[in-house]
Amino acid sequence: MRCKIVGLLFFTFVYATICVAQKKSNNQKADSVLRLMTLDEKVGQLNQYNDDNQATGPVTIDNNKVDQVKNGQVGSLLNTIGSDRTRSWQELAMQSRLKIPLIFGQDVIHGFKTTFPIPLAEAASWDLPAIQMSARIAATEASASGIHWTFAPMVDIARDPRWGRVMEGAGEDPYLGSLISAARVKGFQGLNLGDTNAVMACVKHFAAYGAAVGGRDYNSVDMSERQLYEIYLPPFKAAVDAGAASFMNSFNDLNGIPAVANNFLQRTILKEKWGFKGFIVSDWGSIGELINHGYVKDTREAAAAALMAGTDMDMESRAFKNNLAQLVKDGKINIELVNDAVKRILIKKFEMGLFDNPYKFSNIMREQAALNNPAHQAAARTMAAKSIVLLKNNNNILPLSKNYKKIAFIGPLVKSLIENKGFWDVSIPGVDSNFIVSQWEGLQNKIGPGTSLLYAKGCDIEGNNKSGFSEAVSVANQADVVILSIGEKRDMSGEAKSRSNINIPGVQEELLQQLLATGKPVVVLINAGRPLVFNYTAKNATAILYTWWLGSEAGNGIADVLFGDYNPSAKLPMTFPASVGQIPIYYNHFNTGRPALDDKNHIYNSSYLDESIFPKFPFGFGLSYTNFSYTNLVLSNKNMNMKDSISVSFTLTNTGKIAGEEVAQLYLHNKHASVVMPVKALKDFKKIMLTPGESKKIQFNINKEKLSFFNSNLKWDAEPTDFELMIGSSSEDIRLQASFELKK
Ligand code: GLC
């Protein structure tokens, strides 16, 4: 036994020495290259251009990119896809004096060739292993097509569904958002940067981009440091802790300082306080946009401000390329700032193994194998089903019987293909968009020989044309049940897609009204990249599934849920408002001195004259085809001190007839503190599968960390106080309650 321990200790020592040597060697290798570089070559590493085959921002035409790459004046390209295209660019870079490899970046946000549900939909699954697997598959496919670096995960907390980019994140909650952020970073980066199926993550947009005034993209953000620390920064910190290789800053100004030139954000918090060793890339052109912000006079000042504030790489503005060398020569910029930025980038290129083999990701055989992998499609189908939220199910019309003779499948999204991919899908040259299972095809794949599917489009997504209503009503009259698929267009959410009105567009809800008038049960599928307002549908539809944008396997995932082959388990990661006038509306709000009441007899409180204070559907809400009971809440003790913990247990039972998963949520309310605290805050959750009648004992552990917050001095700490503990099926559907005290 003793010799085993000695052997283990010796192995550990040797392994640790190798690791330290390896890390140190990347550091040293970067230093050795840095010492050889001219000032122009250093500036070149900080310069990133868009490739010319597609654009994700306002394009600037350069006619000499090839020469610049050959002369070592470019460090990275974005939107370069494919092993062939990346290889040819890399071959040009290998003609440069020092042969420093390019790094290729791409917005692989929710899948590459196999498109997964949009990130907000995946967040609704609350299934961290599945979310991590989704990112892992995206990285496997993207890396096989020459991509080294994905501009993901987007971890911006968002409380305003008018903002189109809510589709890209994980919703409104910092706790859930932090767990999902870490899962996505680990999924993209895999076990080891440098593995050929690992891509660098790029956590964005740093920071507080989701709090843009009015939900208007790129708009200003103004908030207290406390709200920044409590709500908007945690998912970024979680990403650093998960080992994220890079960050991307945001377009917005934060409290008067644009993020790209925000020293407090990028140096004080990210690089110093959190110890982030990767590099920061600016968002598209944002360094040059400092002029529009009125923060600098010209691009020379912009380049200086951005570099001094910690921005390391310049995406597409050319401010660094055109100004940094002269700024150094003029003594305006310390060369050490340039060296630090270059070294951060070189270290990542070494970690990715690109100096050893610049072409390691450009392998046509691997690309062809990875991009046609049935296992990836199967994972996308499962993720699609896990992301669908059951909002209503009157008379348990769902799951649909497989004995229906005729099913009418109606609506403008029934036979769409590309719409199912949502925003930020990767359009791969030469890869057809038919690699998508439409909703129509999904049901065709599912129904038995005794069932026929009847179709009518009914109307368009937008516009007032009702000429298709009569055909739709006629089709509905022939059927036993109607499924209506309505919603937004996929490009009504995403970047630069803010909406002031978040109703279901056009005459789609009027079409629903006509179909309901036939007396047939109508199951509504709502397809969108954001929470929408759909009060008529919510009130009158027989059943509602929120199907977001579900990607390549949308049709199969929807069919699996409609017919009960998957029992929906998803829960809303964002509050759904009853009207746009309620926005911003979120569950973890403060109580105020005159808490809102929906009671017209009490006027002096924080409510509206003309609208409820309650959302249409609250954070954490989602139904199942079965039911769950929560019983036997037990706390190990009724009080604890700062070093203690309290274990909480309860029994969860499936009281229905169908197996299903429940997301049991733990919320805490700090009842009085040195600053006001939210009426509740998500602090833990468990996703549990139970067969009919099965019970399981569920446990949570409460320690000081879960009770801590940024106090009146903005110090992360806990204070002696009373807590209310709530366990529920949503933030509003609290099933068990208790209280406990935290002592000194
Ligand atoms: C866009 C987006 C950013 C994306 C980048 C590259 O403007 O804001 O999220 O990664 O440009 O496409």
Short mmCIF file of N, CA and C in Angstrom, two decimals, residues 73-175:
data_model
loop_
_atom_site.label_atom_id
_atom_site.label_comp_id
_atom_site.label_asym_id
_atom_site.label_seq_id
_atom_site.Cartn_x
_atom_site.Cartn_y
_atom_site.Cartn_z
N GLN A 73 0.69 41.39 -41.56
CA GLN A 73 -0.03 42.54 -41.00
C GLN A 73 -1.44 42.17 -40.55
N VAL A 74 -1.77 40.88 -40.52
CA VAL A 74 -3.10 40.42 -40.08
C VAL A 74 -2.92 39.26 -39.09
N GLY A 75 -3.59 39.32 -37.98
CA GLY A 75 -3.47 38.27 -36.97
C GLY A 75 -4.60 37.25 -37.05
N SER A 76 -5.75 37.70 -37.61
CA SER A 76 -6.92 36.82 -37.57
C SER A 76 -7.90 37.22 -38.67
N LEU A 77 -8.68 36.25 -39.12
CA LEU A 77 -9.80 36.50 -40.04
C LEU A 77 -11.06 35.96 -39.39
N LEU A 78 -12.18 36.60 -39.69
CA LEU A 78 -13.46 36.02 -39.26
C LEU A 78 -14.32 35.75 -40.48
N ASN A 79 -15.27 34.85 -40.32
CA ASN A 79 -16.18 34.44 -41.40
C ASN A 79 -15.44 33.78 -42.55
N THR A 80 -14.35 33.09 -42.23
CA THR A 80 -13.66 32.23 -43.19
C THR A 80 -14.05 30.80 -42.84
N ILE A 81 -14.71 30.12 -43.77
CA ILE A 81 -15.26 28.80 -43.44
C ILE A 81 -14.74 27.76 -44.41
N GLY A 82 -14.43 26.59 -43.89
CA GLY A 82 -14.08 25.46 -44.76
C GLY A 82 -12.60 25.14 -44.69
N SER A 83 -12.30 23.84 -44.76
CA SER A 83 -10.89 23.46 -44.64
C SER A 83 -10.10 23.98 -45.84
N ASP A 84 -10.71 24.01 -46.99
CA ASP A 84 -9.97 24.52 -48.17
C ASP A 84 -9.65 26.01 -48.01
N ARG A 85 -10.71 26.80 -47.70
CA ARG A 85 -10.51 28.26 -47.67
C ARG A 85 -9.55 28.66 -46.55
N THR A 86 -9.68 28.01 -45.41
CA THR A 86 -8.77 28.36 -44.30
C THR A 86 -7.33 27.95 -44.65
N ARG A 87 -7.20 26.80 -45.31
CA ARG A 87 -5.85 26.36 -45.69
C ARG A 87 -5.20 27.39 -46.62
N SER A 88 -5.97 27.88 -47.58
CA SER A 88 -5.35 28.79 -48.55
C SER A 88 -4.94 30.10 -47.88
N TRP A 89 -5.75 30.61 -46.97
CA TRP A 89 -5.33 31.82 -46.24
C TRP A 89 -4.09 31.52 -45.38
N GLN A 90 -4.08 30.36 -44.75
CA GLN A 90 -2.96 30.02 -43.86
C GLN A 90 -1.66 29.89 -44.65
N GLU A 91 -1.78 29.37 -45.87
CA GLU A 91 -0.58 29.24 -46.73
C GLU A 91 0.02 30.61 -47.03
N LEU A 92 -0.87 31.61 -47.18
CA LEU A 92 -0.37 32.98 -47.40
C LEU A 92 0.34 33.48 -46.14
N ALA A 93 -0.23 33.17 -44.98
CA ALA A 93 0.39 33.64 -43.73
C ALA A 93 1.75 32.99 -43.53
N MET A 94 1.91 31.75 -44.04
CA MET A 94 3.18 31.05 -43.89
C MET A 94 4.26 31.64 -44.81
N GLN A 95 3.85 32.58 -45.67
CA GLN A 95 4.87 33.26 -46.51
C GLN A 95 5.42 34.49 -45.78
N SER A 96 4.84 34.81 -44.61
CA SER A 96 5.32 36.00 -43.89
C SER A 96 6.67 35.70 -43.23
N ARG A 97 7.36 36.72 -42.82
CA ARG A 97 8.74 36.58 -42.31
C ARG A 97 8.80 35.61 -41.13
N LEU A 98 7.86 35.76 -40.17
CA LEU A 98 7.94 34.94 -38.96
C LEU A 98 6.96 33.76 -38.98
N LYS A 99 6.21 33.65 -40.07
CA LYS A 99 5.26 32.53 -40.22
C LYS A 99 4.34 32.39 -39.00
N ILE A 100 3.83 33.51 -38.50
CA ILE A 100 2.87 33.43 -37.39
C ILE A 100 1.52 33.05 -37.95
N PRO A 101 0.90 31.94 -37.50
CA PRO A 101 -0.36 31.48 -38.10
C PRO A 101 -1.52 32.42 -37.83
N LEU A 102 -2.44 32.46 -38.77
CA LEU A 102 -3.71 33.18 -38.57
C LEU A 102 -4.58 32.37 -37.61
N ILE A 103 -5.51 33.04 -36.94
CA ILE A 103 -6.53 32.33 -36.18
C ILE A 103 -7.87 32.71 -36.78
N PHE A 104 -8.70 31.70 -37.07
CA PHE A 104 -9.96 31.91 -37.76
C PHE A 104 -11.12 31.89 -36.77
N GLY A 105 -11.90 32.99 -36.77
CA GLY A 105 -13.04 33.10 -35.85
C GLY A 105 -14.36 33.06 -36.60
N GLN A 106 -15.41 32.58 -35.93
CA GLN A 106 -16.74 32.45 -36.56
C GLN A 106 -17.80 32.46 -35.49
N ASP A 107 -18.96 33.03 -35.82
CA ASP A 107 -20.08 33.01 -34.87
C ASP A 107 -20.78 31.66 -34.89
N VAL A 108 -20.17 30.69 -34.22
CA VAL A 108 -20.82 29.38 -34.09
C VAL A 108 -21.61 29.43 -32.80
N ILE A 109 -22.83 29.99 -32.89
CA ILE A 109 -23.58 30.36 -31.69
C ILE A 109 -24.45 29.22 -31.18
N HIS A 110 -25.10 28.53 -32.12
CA HIS A 110 -25.93 27.38 -31.72
C HIS A 110 -25.87 26.32 -32.81
N GLY A 111 -24.64 25.84 -33.01
CA GLY A 111 -24.45 24.79 -33.98
C GLY A 111 -23.71 25.28 -35.20
N PHE A 112 -23.21 24.35 -35.97
CA PHE A 112 -22.45 24.70 -37.18
C PHE A 112 -23.25 24.18 -38.37
N LYS A 113 -22.93 23.00 -38.91
CA LYS A 113 -23.84 22.48 -39.95
C LYS A 113 -25.11 21.96 -39.28
N THR A 114 -24.95 21.18 -38.22
CA THR A 114 -26.13 20.76 -37.44
C THR A 114 -26.54 21.93 -36.55
N THR A 115 -27.69 22.54 -36.88
CA THR A 115 -28.11 23.70 -36.10
C THR A 115 -28.95 23.25 -34.92
N PHE A 116 -28.56 23.72 -33.75
CA PHE A 116 -29.29 23.40 -32.52
C PHE A 116 -30.31 24.51 -32.25
N PRO A 117 -31.19 24.32 -31.27
CA PRO A 117 -32.13 25.40 -30.93
C PRO A 117 -31.37 26.67 -30.56
N ILE A 118 -31.97 27.81 -30.76
CA ILE A 118 -31.31 29.07 -30.39
C ILE A 118 -30.94 29.02 -28.90
N PRO A 119 -29.93 29.70 -28.47
CA PRO A 119 -29.47 29.57 -27.08
C PRO A 119 -30.54 29.84 -26.04
N LEU A 120 -31.45 30.78 -26.28
CA LEU A 120 -32.52 31.05 -25.30
C LEU A 120 -33.43 29.84 -25.17
N ALA A 121 -33.64 29.14 -26.27
CA ALA A 121 -34.44 27.91 -26.23
C ALA A 121 -33.71 26.83 -25.45
N GLU A 122 -32.43 26.66 -25.74
CA GLU A 122 -31.64 25.66 -24.99
C GLU A 122 -31.65 25.99 -23.50
N ALA A 123 -31.59 27.28 -23.17
CA ALA A 123 -31.62 27.67 -21.75
C ALA A 123 -32.91 27.19 -21.09
N ALA A 124 -33.99 27.16 -21.86
CA ALA A 124 -35.28 26.71 -21.32
C ALA A 124 -35.24 25.24 -20.91
N SER A 125 -34.24 24.51 -21.39
CA SER A 125 -34.15 23.09 -21.01
C SER A 125 -33.63 22.92 -19.58
N TRP A 126 -32.93 23.94 -19.08
CA TRP A 126 -32.28 23.87 -17.75
C TRP A 126 -31.46 22.58 -17.65
N ASP A 127 -31.02 22.07 -18.79
CA ASP A 127 -30.31 20.78 -18.81
C ASP A 127 -28.85 21.05 -19.15
N LEU A 128 -28.03 21.25 -18.12
CA LEU A 128 -26.66 21.68 -18.34
C LEU A 128 -25.82 20.67 -19.13
N PRO A 129 -25.92 19.40 -18.87
CA PRO A 129 -25.15 18.45 -19.69
C PRO A 129 -25.57 18.50 -21.17
N ALA A 130 -26.86 18.67 -21.42
CA ALA A 130 -27.31 18.72 -22.82
C ALA A 130 -26.82 20.00 -23.49
N ILE A 131 -26.82 21.08 -22.75
CA ILE A 131 -26.34 22.37 -23.29
C ILE A 131 -24.84 22.28 -23.58
N GLN A 132 -24.11 21.66 -22.68
CA GLN A 132 -22.66 21.48 -22.91
C GLN A 132 -22.42 20.60 -24.12
N MET A 133 -23.22 19.54 -24.27
CA MET A 133 -23.07 18.63 -25.40
C MET A 133 -23.36 19.37 -26.71
N SER A 134 -24.35 20.23 -26.71
CA SER A 134 -24.68 21.02 -27.90
C SER A 134 -23.49 21.85 -28.35
N ALA A 135 -22.82 22.49 -27.38
CA ALA A 135 -21.63 23.29 -27.73
C ALA A 135 -20.48 22.40 -28.18
N ARG A 136 -20.40 21.22 -27.59
CA ARG A 136 -19.32 20.29 -27.93
C ARG A 136 -19.45 19.83 -29.38
N ILE A 137 -20.70 19.52 -29.78
CA ILE A 137 -20.94 19.09 -31.16
C ILE A 137 -20.68 20.24 -32.13
N ALA A 138 -21.09 21.43 -31.75
CA ALA A 138 -20.83 22.60 -32.61
C ALA A 138 -19.33 22.77 -32.81
N ALA A 139 -18.57 22.59 -31.74
CA ALA A 139 -17.11 22.74 -31.83
C ALA A 139 -16.50 21.63 -32.69
N THR A 140 -17.03 20.43 -32.56
CA THR A 140 -16.51 19.31 -33.35
C THR A 140 -16.69 19.58 -34.84
N GLU A 141 -17.87 20.10 -35.20
CA GLU A 141 -18.13 20.36 -36.62
C GLU A 141 -17.35 21.58 -37.10
N ALA A 142 -17.34 22.65 -36.29
CA ALA A 142 -16.68 23.88 -36.73
C ALA A 142 -15.18 23.68 -36.86
N SER A 143 -14.58 23.00 -35.88
CA SER A 143 -13.13 22.80 -35.93
C SER A 143 -12.75 21.94 -37.13
N ALA A 144 -13.65 21.05 -37.55
CA ALA A 144 -13.37 20.24 -38.74
C ALA A 144 -13.43 21.07 -40.01
N SER A 145 -14.00 22.26 -39.91
CA SER A 145 -14.07 23.14 -41.08
C SER A 145 -13.14 24.32 -40.93
N GLY A 146 -12.08 24.14 -40.17
CA GLY A 146 -11.02 25.15 -40.10
C GLY A 146 -11.20 26.23 -39.08
N ILE A 147 -12.31 26.20 -38.32
CA ILE A 147 -12.58 27.26 -37.35
C ILE A 147 -11.80 26.98 -36.05
N HIS A 148 -11.05 27.97 -35.58
CA HIS A 148 -10.26 27.80 -34.35
C HIS A 148 -10.98 28.39 -33.15
N TRP A 149 -11.98 29.26 -33.41
CA TRP A 149 -12.41 30.23 -32.38
C TRP A 149 -13.85 30.60 -32.66
N THR A 150 -14.72 30.39 -31.68
CA THR A 150 -16.11 30.80 -31.89
C THR A 150 -16.41 32.03 -31.04
N PHE A 151 -17.19 32.95 -31.61
CA PHE A 151 -17.58 34.15 -30.86
C PHE A 151 -18.82 33.80 -30.05
N ALA A 152 -18.60 32.96 -29.07
CA ALA A 152 -19.67 32.45 -28.22
C ALA A 152 -19.01 31.85 -26.98
N PRO A 153 -19.72 31.72 -25.85
CA PRO A 153 -21.14 31.98 -25.65
C PRO A 153 -21.43 33.46 -25.43
N MET A 154 -22.57 33.87 -25.91
CA MET A 154 -23.10 35.19 -25.54
C MET A 154 -23.81 35.03 -24.19
N VAL A 155 -23.37 35.77 -23.19
CA VAL A 155 -23.85 35.54 -21.82
C VAL A 155 -24.54 36.78 -21.26
N ASP A 156 -25.02 37.65 -22.15
CA ASP A 156 -25.64 38.89 -21.69
C ASP A 156 -26.97 38.64 -21.00
N ILE A 157 -27.06 39.00 -19.72
CA ILE A 157 -28.35 38.92 -19.04
C ILE A 157 -29.29 39.91 -19.70
N ALA A 158 -30.55 39.49 -19.91
CA ALA A 158 -31.50 40.38 -20.59
C ALA A 158 -32.85 40.31 -19.91
N ARG A 159 -33.38 41.50 -19.63
CA ARG A 159 -34.70 41.60 -18.99
C ARG A 159 -35.69 42.31 -19.91
N ASP A 160 -35.31 42.53 -21.16
CA ASP A 160 -36.15 43.32 -22.06
C ASP A 160 -36.32 42.59 -23.39
N PRO A 161 -37.44 41.92 -23.59
CA PRO A 161 -37.64 41.13 -24.82
C PRO A 161 -37.81 41.97 -26.08
N ARG A 162 -37.84 43.31 -25.94
CA ARG A 162 -37.85 44.11 -27.17
C ARG A 162 -36.48 43.99 -27.86
N TRP A 163 -35.44 43.70 -27.09
CA TRP A 163 -34.07 43.57 -27.59
C TRP A 163 -33.97 42.26 -28.37
N GLY A 164 -33.58 42.35 -29.61
CA GLY A 164 -33.60 41.17 -30.47
C GLY A 164 -32.59 40.11 -30.05
N ARG A 165 -31.54 40.51 -29.33
CA ARG A 165 -30.48 39.55 -29.03
C ARG A 165 -30.77 38.72 -27.78
N VAL A 166 -31.97 38.86 -27.20
CA VAL A 166 -32.31 37.94 -26.11
C VAL A 166 -32.24 36.49 -26.62
N MET A 167 -32.45 36.31 -27.92
CA MET A 167 -32.43 34.94 -28.50
C MET A 167 -31.08 34.28 -28.32
N GLU A 168 -30.06 35.05 -28.12
CA GLU A 168 -28.67 34.56 -28.19
C GLU A 168 -28.12 34.20 -26.82
N GLY A 169 -28.85 34.58 -25.77
CA GLY A 169 -28.32 34.37 -24.43
C GLY A 169 -29.08 33.32 -23.65
N ALA A 170 -29.04 33.47 -22.30
CA ALA A 170 -29.66 32.46 -21.44
C ALA A 170 -30.76 33.07 -20.56
N GLY A 171 -31.21 34.29 -20.93
CA GLY A 171 -32.36 34.85 -20.22
C GLY A 171 -32.00 35.84 -19.14
N GLU A 172 -32.86 35.91 -18.10
CA GLU A 172 -32.79 37.01 -17.15
C GLU A 172 -32.09 36.69 -15.84
N ASP A 173 -31.78 35.45 -15.59
CA ASP A 173 -31.30 35.14 -14.24
C ASP A 173 -29.80 34.91 -14.17
N PRO A 174 -29.11 35.58 -13.24
CA PRO A 174 -27.64 35.44 -13.15
C PRO A 174 -27.19 34.05 -12.71
N TYR A 175 -27.97 33.37 -11.87
CA TYR A 175 -27.54 32.04 -11.39
C TYR A 175 -27.63 31.03 -12.54
#
